[in-house]
Amino acid sequence: MGRQEALKQFGDKITLPSLPDVVMRINSMIDNPNVGLQEMGALVAKDPAITARVLRLANSGYYGLSQQVTNAEQAATVIGARALRNVAMQVSILQRYEHLKNIPDFDLDEVWQHSTLTAQLAQALAESCFRRTGLAPDDFYACGLLHDVGKVVMLEGLGDEYLECVRHARRTGVALHVGEEQVLGYTHVEVGAILAQQWQLPEKVAAAIEFHHGPTAEIVAHPHVGVIAIADQIAYRASSSTFEAALEKLAALANKLLGVTREEFDKVVERARTAQPDAFA
């Protein structure tokens, strides 16, 4: 089912959240040549939760700074505008759906942990295949963050009706998106793609969200879809007994679709092996 058909199906049952105000303002600043990174940092400094996350990122080993960054303005100049937007988006989404914690049959923390790891892996993969995808690595981070957000949007809007999809998938052993299709007629990938479209993110981001579970033809034909599909599979299998067995096939797929070498792929996989179970990792 496509986005428009899904939109007709769920109608007014599901409320798509508005783009968080702070993200909207950062986006407008990114497009304004007269606004600098320090001004963007000053904006996020007004939000303690976003500031804490920005500082944590800037001071992480990824950037390898010799001195610790102590304020949001400095951190913004280290991580850049799009990474700043991604952090604001991540924190805002976490806050927006905080009330859905502790619901039986649905592990919200697991969704966020998986989404964050997928975002990290997608960004890492994208750094090795930028010319094929036409999207910046930071855009792939945003895509990874949002690739499963449709689950949470559906849970909030449908309540027990959506939980029945989760229970059905567990009972029958099918993947959740298959269970959603069987019970509701549409899935979280279409809802997520509609949300990305509504938030005016690049169309390639929306498409990567919509098709990261297939069909295979979309993954093979479009490298930006392949990045999220492969990152999702690495993240999904990282804590399972099938992880090592799946790596050979995923490495071959990454090479075929994205031109990622085995050495580059192994570096990406190492991130999955060492990832901490932390929604803010």
XYZ file of C-alpha atoms in Angstrom, residues 76-207:
132
model
C 27.132 23.611 17.506
C 30.359 24.674 15.807
C 31.795 21.199 16.433
C 28.924 19.002 15.255
C 27.426 21.227 12.532
C 23.945 22.446 11.669
C 22.347 19.205 10.455
C 23.656 17.176 13.379
C 22.270 19.877 15.663
C 18.890 19.538 13.949
C 19.016 15.754 14.353
C 19.712 16.018 18.080
C 16.839 18.473 18.530
C 14.566 16.160 16.550
C 15.579 13.120 18.571
C 15.087 14.749 21.967
C 11.802 16.350 20.905
C 10.385 13.025 19.686
C 11.459 11.248 22.864
C 9.728 13.911 24.953
C 6.632 13.904 22.731
C 5.969 10.194 23.299
C 7.203 9.829 26.864
C 3.638 9.088 28.023
C 3.659 5.791 26.100
C 6.240 4.194 28.380
C 5.294 1.129 30.427
C 2.519 -0.028 28.111
C 2.181 -3.836 28.207
C 3.198 -5.621 24.979
C 5.115 -2.587 23.670
C 8.682 -1.698 24.627
C 9.147 1.999 23.821
C 12.775 2.036 24.984
C 13.564 -0.823 22.621
C 12.111 1.147 19.698
C 14.235 4.209 20.538
C 17.381 2.127 21.099
C 16.945 0.360 17.782
C 16.192 3.630 15.974
C 19.245 5.353 17.441
C 21.546 2.462 16.531
C 20.085 2.313 13.023
C 20.689 6.063 12.694
C 24.325 5.678 13.746
C 24.900 2.771 11.377
C 23.142 4.492 8.474
C 25.288 7.579 8.957
C 28.429 5.448 9.046
C 27.430 3.544 5.898
C 26.528 6.776 4.126
C 29.991 8.193 4.764
C 31.324 5.456 2.474
C 28.831 5.884 -0.377
C 27.835 9.560 -0.573
C 28.192 9.762 -4.359
C 25.746 6.917 -4.881
C 23.018 8.169 -2.550
C 23.028 11.939 -3.057
C 22.182 12.445 0.631
C 24.487 13.736 3.356
C 25.366 11.300 6.178
C 23.527 13.539 8.646
C 20.359 13.177 6.565
C 20.699 9.420 6.897
C 20.974 9.828 10.657
C 17.612 11.608 10.610
C 16.235 8.855 8.404
C 17.403 6.180 10.839
C 15.826 8.031 13.743
C 12.477 8.156 11.986
C 12.405 4.810 10.172
C 10.278 3.160 12.897
C 8.560 6.229 14.354
C 5.361 5.140 12.632
C 5.028 2.390 15.263
C 4.837 4.947 18.049
C 2.501 7.246 16.111
C 0.179 4.290 15.471
C 0.314 3.168 19.097
C -0.732 6.611 20.313
C -3.547 6.912 17.798
C -4.917 3.374 17.801
C -4.124 2.120 21.290
C -5.195 -1.488 21.792
C -6.030 -1.845 18.111
C -2.346 -1.368 17.354
C -1.262 -3.592 20.229
C -3.267 -6.363 18.589
C -0.888 -6.057 15.614
C 2.032 -6.586 17.995
C 0.359 -9.582 19.628
C -0.639 -11.033 16.260
C 2.942 -10.780 14.974
C 4.244 -12.566 18.059
C 1.615 -15.308 17.891
C 2.165 -16.030 14.226
C 5.916 -15.377 14.032
C 5.648 -12.797 11.256
C 7.528 -9.515 11.159
C 5.657 -6.624 12.774
C 5.114 -4.752 9.515
C 3.544 -7.915 8.069
C 1.322 -8.211 11.139
C 0.283 -4.566 10.758
C -0.648 -5.164 7.130
C -2.637 -8.279 7.995
C -4.563 -6.651 10.855
C -4.910 -3.022 9.718
C -4.168 -2.977 5.996
C -1.317 -0.456 6.306
C 1.988 -0.342 8.186
C 4.335 1.829 10.209
C 6.583 2.416 7.191
C 3.849 4.240 5.300
C 2.923 6.267 8.387
C 6.584 7.180 8.912
C 6.990 8.186 5.273
C 3.885 10.388 5.454
C 5.281 12.035 8.578
C 8.647 12.709 6.896
C 6.786 14.162 3.910
C 4.657 16.352 6.176
C 7.817 17.579 7.916
C 9.222 18.528 4.501
C 12.266 16.321 4.848
C 13.973 15.316 1.569
C 11.859 12.950 -0.526
C 14.702 10.434 -0.438
C 14.356 10.313 3.353
C 10.631 9.580 3.069
C 11.264 6.919 0.420
